[in-house]
């Protein structure tokens, strides 16, 4: 029963982990969509600025620097996200390895217990055979003793009969 409960717990953990992974994927998709929208807005702003370039060239240069700074921040965020994903994958692999190790250990323990039980069973059977042999030997000895006793009694009777015949003569 213990093994079944552990298996159920493992299955529940796996289901929870799958739900978490699905939620994380959804969040990542949402973030990517938001990023695409930001990039689209930036493209529109650039287009508007290019159209009004003659009016404010100095202002446009400042906006470009600001946008470059934002792009750098976005690239940094993307790098952090990738690192986070790699770390999650590594943790997931580590958990799987630990689970496999636990299952191997449980299987080894179960096999050891089974071997011990088989050995104990063999020892019990050997003891029973030994007891049967001893009982058989005791029976044989008793039978032999009875036979010897009967022979002695017969010899005594014969001797008495012979003595009686001699006295009569």
PDB file of C-alpha atoms in Angstrom:
ATOM      1  CA  UNK A   1       0.000   0.000   0.000  1.00  0.00           C
ATOM      2  CA  UNK A   2       2.890   2.405   0.772  1.00  0.00           C
ATOM      3  CA  UNK A   3       4.172   2.160  -2.791  1.00  0.00           C
ATOM      4  CA  UNK A   4       0.751   2.982  -4.256  1.00  0.00           C
ATOM      5  CA  UNK A   5       0.421   6.070  -2.029  1.00  0.00           C
ATOM      6  CA  UNK A   6       3.880   7.277  -3.006  1.00  0.00           C
ATOM      7  CA  UNK A   7       3.042   6.743  -6.683  1.00  0.00           C
ATOM      8  CA  UNK A   8      -0.183   8.762  -6.292  1.00  0.00           C
ATOM      9  CA  UNK A   9       1.740  11.578  -4.587  1.00  0.00           C
ATOM     10  CA  UNK A  10       4.280  11.570  -7.398  1.00  0.00           C
ATOM     11  CA  UNK A  11       1.497  11.740 -10.000  1.00  0.00           C
ATOM     12  CA  UNK A  12      -0.115  14.670  -8.146  1.00  0.00           C
ATOM     13  CA  UNK A  13       3.237  16.473  -8.002  1.00  0.00           C
ATOM     14  CA  UNK A  14       3.708  15.935 -11.731  1.00  0.00           C
ATOM     15  CA  UNK A  15       0.222  17.320 -12.464  1.00  0.00           C
ATOM     16  CA  UNK A  16       0.908  20.403 -10.316  1.00  0.00           C
ATOM     17  CA  UNK A  17       4.242  20.882 -12.038  1.00  0.00           C
ATOM     18  CA  UNK A  18       2.565  20.630 -15.484  1.00  0.00           C
ATOM     19  CA  UNK A  19      -0.039  23.244 -14.458  1.00  0.00           C
ATOM     20  CA  UNK A  20       2.707  25.588 -13.249  1.00  0.00           C
ATOM     21  CA  UNK A  21       4.634  25.091 -16.487  1.00  0.00           C
ATOM     22  CA  UNK A  22       1.484  25.821 -18.525  1.00  0.00           C
ATOM     23  CA  UNK A  23       0.865  29.029 -16.533  1.00  0.00           C
ATOM     24  CA  UNK A  24       4.485  30.114 -17.044  1.00  0.00           C
ATOM     25  CA  UNK A  25       4.181  29.518 -20.787  1.00  0.00           C
ATOM     26  CA  UNK A  26       1.011  31.642 -20.855  1.00  0.00           C
ATOM     27  CA  UNK A  27       2.768  34.454 -19.000  1.00  0.00           C
ATOM     28  CA  UNK A  28       5.699  34.282 -21.415  1.00  0.00           C
ATOM     29  CA  UNK A  29       3.327  34.477 -24.390  1.00  0.00           C
ATOM     30  CA  UNK A  30       1.608  37.505 -22.868  1.00  0.00           C
ATOM     31  CA  UNK A  31       4.972  39.191 -22.266  1.00  0.00           C
ATOM     32  CA  UNK A  32       6.041  38.494 -25.850  1.00  0.00           C
ATOM     33  CA  UNK A  33       2.757  39.941 -27.132  1.00  0.00           C
ATOM     34  CA  UNK A  34       3.200  43.072 -25.008  1.00  0.00           C
ATOM     35  CA  UNK A  35       6.755  43.412 -26.303  1.00  0.00           C
ATOM     36  CA  UNK A  36       5.548  43.150 -29.899  1.00  0.00           C
ATOM     37  CA  UNK A  37       2.948  45.837 -29.204  1.00  0.00           C
ATOM     38  CA  UNK A  38       5.642  48.104 -27.702  1.00  0.00           C
ATOM     39  CA  UNK A  39       7.837  47.572 -30.745  1.00  0.00           C
ATOM     40  CA  UNK A  40       4.878  48.363 -33.031  1.00  0.00           C
ATOM     41  CA  UNK A  41       4.240  51.593 -31.129  1.00  0.00           C
ATOM     42  CA  UNK A  42       7.911  52.518 -31.413  1.00  0.00           C
ATOM     43  CA  UNK A  43       7.840  51.926 -35.176  1.00  0.00           C
ATOM     44  CA  UNK A  44       4.775  54.166 -35.481  1.00  0.00           C
ATOM     45  CA  UNK A  45       6.464  56.881 -33.421  1.00  0.00           C
ATOM     46  CA  UNK A  46       9.586  56.675 -35.583  1.00  0.00           C
ATOM     47  CA  UNK A  47       7.446  56.994 -38.702  1.00  0.00           C
ATOM     48  CA  UNK A  48       5.684  60.041 -37.284  1.00  0.00           C
ATOM     49  CA  UNK A  49       9.026  61.583 -36.356  1.00  0.00           C
ATOM     50  CA  UNK A  50      10.426  60.991 -39.826  1.00  0.00           C
ATOM     51  CA  UNK A  51       7.388  62.722 -41.306  1.00  0.00           C
ATOM     52  CA  UNK A  52       7.906  65.727 -39.037  1.00  0.00           C
ATOM     53  CA  UNK A  53      11.726  65.680 -39.290  1.00  0.00           C
ATOM     54  CA  UNK A  54      11.968  69.158 -40.790  1.00  0.00           C
ATOM     55  CA  UNK A  55      10.186  70.699 -37.822  1.00  0.00           C
ATOM     56  CA  UNK A  56      12.264  69.359 -34.917  1.00  0.00           C
ATOM     57  CA  UNK A  57      15.575  67.667 -35.768  1.00  0.00           C
ATOM     58  CA  UNK A  58      17.116  68.179 -32.319  1.00  0.00           C
ATOM     59  CA  UNK A  59      14.117  66.723 -30.540  1.00  0.00           C
ATOM     60  CA  UNK A  60      14.214  63.658 -32.810  1.00  0.00           C
ATOM     61  CA  UNK A  61      17.850  62.985 -31.869  1.00  0.00           C
ATOM     62  CA  UNK A  62      16.919  62.970 -28.176  1.00  0.00           C
ATOM     63  CA  UNK A  63      14.024  60.615 -28.837  1.00  0.00           C
ATOM     64  CA  UNK A  64      16.314  58.238 -30.730  1.00  0.00           C
ATOM     65  CA  UNK A  65      18.716  58.055 -27.787  1.00  0.00           C
ATOM     66  CA  UNK A  66      15.809  57.376 -25.440  1.00  0.00           C
ATOM     67  CA  UNK A  67      14.522  54.595 -27.715  1.00  0.00           C
ATOM     68  CA  UNK A  68      17.979  53.031 -27.932  1.00  0.00           C
ATOM     69  CA  UNK A  69      18.102  52.997 -24.138  1.00  0.00           C
ATOM     70  CA  UNK A  70      14.712  51.269 -24.018  1.00  0.00           C
ATOM     71  CA  UNK A  71      15.862  48.688 -26.564  1.00  0.00           C
ATOM     72  CA  UNK A  72      18.927  47.976 -24.416  1.00  0.00           C
ATOM     73  CA  UNK A  73      16.699  47.443 -21.380  1.00  0.00           C
ATOM     74  CA  UNK A  74      14.461  45.098 -23.376  1.00  0.00           C
ATOM     75  CA  UNK A  75      17.467  43.081 -24.537  1.00  0.00           C
ATOM     76  CA  UNK A  76      18.643  42.847 -20.933  1.00  0.00           C
ATOM     77  CA  UNK A  77      15.190  41.661 -19.829  1.00  0.00           C
ATOM     78  CA  UNK A  78      15.167  39.054 -22.597  1.00  0.00           C
ATOM     79  CA  UNK A  79      18.597  37.826 -21.465  1.00  0.00           C
ATOM     80  CA  UNK A  80      17.333  37.518 -17.878  1.00  0.00           C
ATOM     81  CA  UNK A  81      14.259  35.626 -19.080  1.00  0.00           C
ATOM     82  CA  UNK A  82      16.434  33.179 -21.020  1.00  0.00           C
ATOM     83  CA  UNK A  83      18.619  32.640 -17.959  1.00  0.00           C
ATOM     84  CA  UNK A  84      15.499  32.044 -15.859  1.00  0.00           C
ATOM     85  CA  UNK A  85      14.195  29.502 -18.373  1.00  0.00           C
ATOM     86  CA  UNK A  86      17.537  27.673 -18.438  1.00  0.00           C
ATOM     87  CA  UNK A  87      17.569  27.572 -14.639  1.00  0.00           C
ATOM     88  CA  UNK A  88      14.006  26.183 -14.581  1.00  0.00           C
ATOM     89  CA  UNK A  89      14.951  23.489 -17.099  1.00  0.00           C
ATOM     90  CA  UNK A  90      17.999  22.568 -15.014  1.00  0.00           C
ATOM     91  CA  UNK A  91      15.886  22.358 -11.838  1.00  0.00           C
ATOM     92  CA  UNK A  92      13.320  20.233 -13.670  1.00  0.00           C
ATOM     93  CA  UNK A  93      16.017  17.806 -14.862  1.00  0.00           C
ATOM     94  CA  UNK A  94      17.446  17.644 -11.348  1.00  0.00           C
ATOM     95  CA  UNK A  95      14.005  16.835  -9.898  1.00  0.00           C
ATOM     96  CA  UNK A  96      13.500  14.092 -12.482  1.00  0.00           C
ATOM     97  CA  UNK A  97      16.895  12.589 -11.661  1.00  0.00           C
ATOM     98  CA  UNK A  98      16.116  12.677  -7.931  1.00  0.00           C
ATOM     99  CA  UNK A  99      12.755  11.011  -8.555  1.00  0.00           C
ATOM    100  CA  UNK A 100      14.372   8.283 -10.657  1.00  0.00           C
ATOM    101  CA  UNK A 101      17.005   7.763  -7.941  1.00  0.00           C
ATOM    102  CA  UNK A 102      14.281   7.414  -5.283  1.00  0.00           C
ATOM    103  CA  UNK A 103      12.403   4.907  -7.442  1.00  0.00           C
ATOM    104  CA  UNK A 104      15.607   2.890  -7.958  1.00  0.00           C
ATOM    105  CA  UNK A 105      16.288   2.868  -4.216  1.00  0.00           C
ATOM    106  CA  UNK A 106      12.720   1.768  -3.443  1.00  0.00           C
ATOM    107  CA  UNK A 107      12.973  -1.024  -5.995  1.00  0.00           C
ATOM    108  CA  UNK A 108      16.298  -2.183  -4.526  1.00  0.00           C
ATOM    109  CA  UNK A 109      14.837  -2.165  -0.997  1.00  0.00           C
ATOM    110  CA  UNK A 110      11.820  -4.133  -2.203  1.00  0.00           C
ATOM    111  CA  UNK A 111      14.077  -6.704  -3.901  1.00  0.00           C
ATOM    112  CA  UNK A 112      16.194  -7.032  -0.745  1.00  0.00           C
ATOM    113  CA  UNK A 113      13.094  -7.582   1.389  1.00  0.00           C
ATOM    114  CA  UNK A 114      11.835 -10.180  -1.060  1.00  0.00           C
ATOM    115  CA  UNK A 115      15.181 -12.002  -0.969  1.00  0.00           C
ATOM    116  CA  UNK A 116      15.191 -11.937   2.838  1.00  0.00           C
ATOM    117  CA  UNK A 117      11.675 -13.366   2.944  1.00  0.00           C
ATOM    118  CA  UNK A 118      12.641 -16.134   0.516  1.00  0.00           C
ATOM    119  CA  UNK A 119      15.718 -16.938   2.591  1.00  0.00           C
ATOM    120  CA  UNK A 120      13.653 -17.079   5.793  1.00  0.00           C
ATOM    121  CA  UNK A 121      11.143 -19.349   4.052  1.00  0.00           C
ATOM    122  CA  UNK A 122      13.928 -21.693   2.958  1.00  0.00           C
ATOM    123  CA  UNK A 123      15.340 -21.761   6.496  1.00  0.00           C
ATOM    124  CA  UNK A 124      11.894 -22.602   7.918  1.00  0.00           C
ATOM    125  CA  UNK A 125      11.479 -25.420   5.417  1.00  0.00           C
ATOM    126  CA  UNK A 126      14.958 -26.742   6.281  1.00  0.00           C
ATOM    127  CA  UNK A 127      14.082 -26.696   9.990  1.00  0.00           C
ATOM    128  CA  UNK A 128      10.846 -28.565   9.312  1.00  0.00           C
ATOM    129  CA  UNK A 129      12.715 -31.203   7.302  1.00  0.00           C
ATOM    130  CA  UNK A 130      15.257 -31.543  10.132  1.00  0.00           C
ATOM    131  CA  UNK A 131      12.481 -31.976  12.697  1.00  0.00           C
ATOM    132  CA  UNK A 132      10.820 -34.628  10.534  1.00  0.00           C
ATOM    133  CA  UNK A 133      14.137 -36.490  10.230  1.00  0.00           C
ATOM    134  CA  UNK A 134      14.625 -36.404  13.991  1.00  0.00           C
ATOM    135  CA  UNK A 135      11.086 -37.620  14.620  1.00  0.00           C
ATOM    136  CA  UNK A 136      11.591 -40.434  12.100  1.00  0.00           C
ATOM    137  CA  UNK A 137      14.829 -41.477  13.800  1.00  0.00           C
ATOM    138  CA  UNK A 138      13.122 -41.475  17.198  1.00  0.00           C
ATOM    139  CA  UNK A 139      10.307 -43.656  15.854  1.00  0.00           C
ATOM    140  CA  UNK A 140      12.786 -46.089  14.368  1.00  0.00           C
ATOM    141  CA  UNK A 141      14.719 -46.270  17.642  1.00  0.00           C
ATOM    142  CA  UNK A 142      11.513 -46.896  19.587  1.00  0.00           C
ATOM    143  CA  UNK A 143      10.500 -49.651  17.178  1.00  0.00           C
ATOM    144  CA  UNK A 144      13.915 -51.258  17.425  1.00  0.00           C
ATOM    145  CA  UNK A 145      13.756 -51.054  21.219  1.00  0.00           C
ATOM    146  CA  UNK A 146      10.328 -52.686  21.214  1.00  0.00           C
ATOM    147  CA  UNK A 147      11.585 -55.466  18.950  1.00  0.00           C
ATOM    148  CA  UNK A 148      14.572 -56.094  21.238  1.00  0.00           C
ATOM    149  CA  UNK A 149      12.257 -56.151  24.254  1.00  0.00           C
ATOM    150  CA  UNK A 150       9.985 -58.677  22.585  1.00  0.00           C
ATOM    151  CA  UNK A 151      12.980 -60.850  21.684  1.00  0.00           C
ATOM    152  CA  UNK A 152      14.196 -60.764  25.298  1.00  0.00           C
ATOM    153  CA  UNK A 153      10.764 -61.733  26.564  1.00  0.00           C
ATOM    154  CA  UNK A 154      10.594 -64.628  24.112  1.00  0.00           C
ATOM    155  CA  UNK A 155      14.054 -65.813  25.163  1.00  0.00           C
ATOM    156  CA  UNK A 156      13.056 -65.641  28.842  1.00  0.00           C
ATOM    157  CA  UNK A 157       9.927 -67.669  28.160  1.00  0.00           C
ATOM    158  CA  UNK A 158      11.906 -70.299  26.258  1.00  0.00           C
ATOM    159  CA  UNK A 159      14.441 -70.534  29.087  1.00  0.00           C
ATOM    160  CA  UNK A 160      11.679 -70.963  31.643  1.00  0.00           C
ATOM    161  CA  UNK A 161      10.050 -73.667  29.565  1.00  0.00           C
ATOM    162  CA  UNK A 162      13.362 -75.506  29.208  1.00  0.00           C
ATOM    163  CA  UNK A 163      13.997 -75.272  32.950  1.00  0.00           C
ATOM    164  CA  UNK A 164      10.505 -76.617  33.649  1.00  0.00           C
ATOM    165  CA  UNK A 165      11.067 -79.567  31.326  1.00  0.00           C
ATOM    166  CA  UNK A 166      14.419 -80.365  32.958  1.00  0.00           C
ATOM    167  CA  UNK A 167      12.849 -80.335  36.420  1.00  0.00           C
ATOM    168  CA  UNK A 168      10.144 -82.701  35.264  1.00  0.00           C
ATOM    169  CA  UNK A 169      12.753 -85.092  33.924  1.00  0.00           C
TER     170      UNK A 169
END
